[in-house]
Each structure stands twice: as C-alpha cells, then as structure tokens.
C-alpha cells in the first residue's frame, strides 16, 4: 500500500483548514492510500517557501524516502509563485513522488512516469494563482490611494510604532533581496509588497 502525506494551508489565522483535511482524507481512502502524516499551516501565501515551516516539513518527509504521494486541494498550496510551485513539483517528481491536486483530479505521475498533462496544468494553474494575487494586491493599493485622495488616513494610528526587529523579521525576504543587491522596484515585484515597504526595510537595514 502506498504511503502519503496530506498537506493543507490557509493564509489567515481566522480561516479553517479542517474542511480541506476531511476532503483529502476521503480522497486518500478511495485510492486505498495510507496517510502517514498530515501537515497544516496558517501562513500568508506571500511568504517564500524557505520561510514556511509546513512546506519544509513536507519536503523533509519526502526526502526520507517513505512517501509515495502528496495530497493537496489546490496547486497554490505548494508555493506563492509559479517558480516555487514548479520547484516543489520537480523535486518530488525526481524523488518518484506523485502529487494529487484535488480540485482538478490530476496527478503528476502515472505508473511512476511524468504525466505531461499534469505538468502543463501545474504551470498554468500556478501562474493563474500568481496573477490572481497580483490583481488583488493592485485593487488594495488602488483602494488605499483613492482613500488618500479623499483625505482619509491610511496606516497605523498616530502614536503607534512597530519595532525594527519585528518589522525586519516580518519582511525577511525583502531584506535578503536588498542585501543581495536587488533594486527597490525589483524587490517589491518579487516579494509582492509595496515600494514604500521596501524603502522602509532598506532604511532600517
């Protein structure tokens, strides 16, 4: 019997991942697969995979050689960008581990071989997820700009200050890109944050 891991993620603390778990458990049961671990995390999708404890735990389990399949509800659970998703897919494929994506009913491997349809779908779906996040971010920024034009105050209330260490930890990927020599604009695009946020990080470094 194949052994599998169920991996779920939600991006907000108030969101609940138990429905994802129940759905994926049911799928595993219909496929006669033994679930040996369930990994769940509540973390923003804009965090890099290196900053995500859940995805790192998943990769570590897979590298140990005892797993043959990973269940996820959506491809976007595997990374914040197309590149990150495909990196996970490529590594697990090299390890001989198939990824099952519930909402499309596709797997990356068929009889131990790459499923070209799934590979193509993963690329498209990961890119769609990235574009959706960018569109949402643009809408938020546009709404904030409109509020400013109307004279509304945006940001923290007067008299509140976020400590330097806390702020830099929150935007660790921004700090790393700046230290690596990337421009403010390029860093903002890669990390999916505002240019003002990147400038603030740069000032604090």
Coordinates of C-alpha atoms in Angstrom, one line a residue:
X1 CA 0.0 0.0 0.0
X2 CA 1.3 3.5 -0.9
X3 CA 2.0 5.9 1.9
X4 CA 1.0 9.5 1.6
X5 CA 1.1 12.9 3.2
X6 CA -1.8 15.4 3.3
X7 CA -0.7 19.0 3.0
X8 CA -3.1 21.9 3.7
X9 CA -2.6 25.7 4.1
X10 CA -4.8 28.7 4.8
X11 CA -3.5 32.2 4.6
X12 CA -5.3 33.8 7.5
X13 CA -5.5 32.9 11.2
X14 CA -9.2 33.0 11.2
X15 CA -9.6 30.6 8.3
X16 CA -10.2 26.9 9.0
X17 CA -8.3 24.1 7.2
X18 CA -10.3 21.2 8.6
X19 CA -12.6 21.0 5.6
X20 CA -9.5 20.6 3.4
X21 CA -8.3 17.8 5.6
X22 CA -11.6 16.0 5.6
X23 CA -11.9 16.2 1.8
X24 CA -8.4 14.9 1.2
X25 CA -8.8 12.1 3.7
X26 CA -11.8 10.9 1.8
X27 CA -9.8 11.0 -1.5
X28 CA -7.0 9.0 0.1
X29 CA -9.4 6.4 1.3
X30 CA -11.0 6.0 -2.1
X31 CA -7.5 5.5 -3.6
X32 CA -6.6 2.9 -0.9
X33 CA -3.6 5.0 0.2
X34 CA -2.3 5.1 3.8
X35 CA -1.9 8.6 5.2
X36 CA 1.1 8.6 7.5
X37 CA 1.2 12.4 8.1
X38 CA -1.0 15.5 7.9
X39 CA 0.8 18.8 7.7
X40 CA -1.1 22.0 8.1
X41 CA 0.0 25.6 8.3
X42 CA -1.6 29.0 8.6
X43 CA 0.6 31.5 6.8
X44 CA 0.4 34.1 4.2
X45 CA 0.8 33.0 0.6
X46 CA 3.3 35.8 0.0
X47 CA 5.9 34.1 2.3
X48 CA 8.6 32.3 0.4
X49 CA 8.8 28.5 0.8
X50 CA 12.1 28.9 2.7
X51 CA 10.0 30.9 5.3
X52 CA 7.3 28.3 5.5
X53 CA 7.7 25.6 8.2
X54 CA 5.0 23.5 6.8
X55 CA 6.4 23.1 3.3
X56 CA 9.8 22.5 4.7
X57 CA 8.4 19.7 6.9
X58 CA 6.7 18.2 3.8
X59 CA 9.9 18.3 1.8
X60 CA 11.9 16.7 4.6
X61 CA 9.4 13.8 4.9
X62 CA 9.5 13.3 1.2
X63 CA 13.3 13.2 1.1
X64 CA 13.4 10.4 3.7
X65 CA 12.0 8.1 1.0
X66 CA 9.0 6.7 2.9
X67 CA 6.3 8.7 0.9
X68 CA 4.9 7.9 -2.5
X69 CA 2.1 10.5 -2.8
X70 CA 1.2 14.0 -1.6
X71 CA -2.4 15.2 -1.5
X72 CA -3.2 19.0 -1.8
X73 CA -6.5 20.6 -2.5
X74 CA -5.1 23.3 -4.8
X75 CA -1.8 23.8 -6.6
X76 CA -1.3 27.3 -4.9
X77 CA -0.8 25.4 -1.6
X78 CA 2.7 24.5 -2.8
X79 CA 4.1 28.0 -3.2
X80 CA 3.5 31.7 -3.7
X81 CA 4.9 31.8 -7.3
X82 CA 5.0 29.7 -10.4
X83 CA 8.7 29.2 -9.9
X84 CA 8.3 27.9 -6.3
X85 CA 5.4 25.6 -7.2
X86 CA 7.4 24.1 -10.1
X87 CA 10.5 23.7 -7.9
X88 CA 8.4 21.6 -5.5
X89 CA 6.9 19.6 -8.3
X90 CA 10.2 18.9 -9.9
X91 CA 11.9 17.8 -6.7
X92 CA 9.1 15.4 -5.8
X93 CA 9.0 14.1 -9.3
X94 CA 12.7 13.3 -9.1
X95 CA 12.0 11.5 -5.8
X96 CA 9.3 9.4 -7.5
X97 CA 6.5 11.0 -5.5
X98 CA 3.2 11.9 -7.2
X99 CA 1.3 15.0 -6.3
X100 CA -2.5 14.7 -6.4
X101 CA -4.4 18.0 -6.8
X102 CA -8.0 17.5 -5.6
X103 CA -9.8 20.4 -7.3
X104 CA -8.7 19.2 -10.8
X105 CA -8.3 15.5 -10.0
X106 CA -4.8 15.3 -11.6
X107 CA -1.6 13.7 -10.6
X108 CA 2.0 14.5 -11.6
X109 CA 2.9 10.8 -12.1
X110 CA 1.2 7.9 -13.9
X111 CA 2.7 4.5 -13.2
X112 CA 5.9 6.1 -12.0
X113 CA 6.3 8.3 -15.1
X114 CA 5.7 12.0 -15.6
X115 CA 2.2 13.0 -16.6
X116 CA 2.7 15.6 -19.3
X117 CA -0.8 16.9 -18.9
X118 CA -0.4 17.4 -15.2
X119 CA 2.9 19.2 -15.7
X120 CA 1.3 21.6 -18.2
X121 CA -1.7 22.1 -15.9
X122 CA 0.6 22.9 -13.0
X123 CA 2.4 25.6 -14.9
X124 CA -0.9 27.2 -15.9
X125 CA -2.6 26.9 -12.5
X126 CA 0.4 28.3 -10.6
X127 CA 0.6 31.2 -13.0
X128 CA -3.1 31.9 -12.7
X129 CA -2.8 31.9 -8.9
X130 CA 0.1 34.4 -9.1
X131 CA -1.9 36.7 -11.4
X132 CA -4.9 36.5 -9.1
X133 CA -2.7 37.6 -6.1
X134 CA -1.3 40.5 -8.1
X135 CA -4.7 41.6 -9.2
X136 CA -5.9 41.6 -5.6
X137 CA -2.9 43.5 -4.5
X138 CA -3.4 46.1 -7.2
X139 CA -7.0 46.5 -6.1
X140 CA -6.0 47.0 -2.5
X141 CA -3.3 49.6 -3.4
X142 CA -5.8 51.4 -5.7
X143 CA -8.4 51.5 -2.9
X144 CA -5.8 52.9 -0.5
X145 CA -4.8 55.5 -3.0
X146 CA -8.4 56.6 -3.5
X147 CA -8.9 56.8 0.2
X148 CA -5.8 59.1 0.5
X149 CA -7.2 61.3 -2.3
X150 CA -10.4 61.6 -0.2
X151 CA -8.3 62.7 2.8
X152 CA -8.7 59.5 4.8
X153 CA -5.7 58.4 6.9
X154 CA -4.1 55.1 5.9
X155 CA -1.8 53.1 8.1
X156 CA -1.1 52.7 11.8
X157 CA -2.9 55.0 14.2
X158 CA -0.9 58.0 15.5
X159 CA 1.4 57.2 18.3
X160 CA 2.0 53.5 17.4
X161 CA 5.4 52.2 16.3
X162 CA 6.3 48.8 15.0
X163 CA 9.7 47.8 16.4
X164 CA 12.6 47.5 14.0
X165 CA 13.4 43.8 14.7
X166 CA 9.7 42.8 14.3
X167 CA 9.4 44.7 11.1
X168 CA 12.5 43.3 9.5
X169 CA 11.5 39.7 10.6
X170 CA 8.1 40.3 9.0
X171 CA 9.8 41.2 5.7
X172 CA 12.7 38.9 5.8
X173 CA 12.6 38.1 2.1
X174 CA 12.7 41.8 1.3
X175 CA 15.7 42.3 3.4
X176 CA 17.5 39.3 1.8
X177 CA 16.9 40.6 -1.7
X178 CA 18.1 44.1 -0.8
X179 CA 21.2 42.7 0.8
X180 CA 21.8 40.7 -2.4
X181 CA 21.9 43.9 -4.4
X182 CA 18.4 43.9 -6.0
X183 CA 16.8 47.2 -6.7
X184 CA 13.9 48.5 -4.7
X185 CA 11.5 48.1 -7.6
X186 CA 12.7 44.6 -8.4
X187 CA 12.4 43.6 -4.8
X188 CA 8.9 44.9 -4.5
X189 CA 7.8 42.9 -7.5
X190 CA 9.5 39.7 -6.4
X191 CA 8.2 39.9 -2.8
X192 CA 4.8 41.3 -3.8
X193 CA 4.9 44.2 -1.4
X194 CA 4.7 48.0 -2.0
X195 CA 7.7 50.0 -2.9
X196 CA 7.2 52.1 0.3
X197 CA 7.5 48.9 2.3
X198 CA 10.8 48.0 0.6
X199 CA 12.1 51.5 1.1
X200 CA 11.3 51.3 4.8
X201 CA 13.1 48.0 5.1
X202 CA 16.1 49.5 3.2
X203 CA 16.2 52.4 5.7
X204 CA 16.2 50.1 8.7
X205 CA 19.0 47.8 7.4

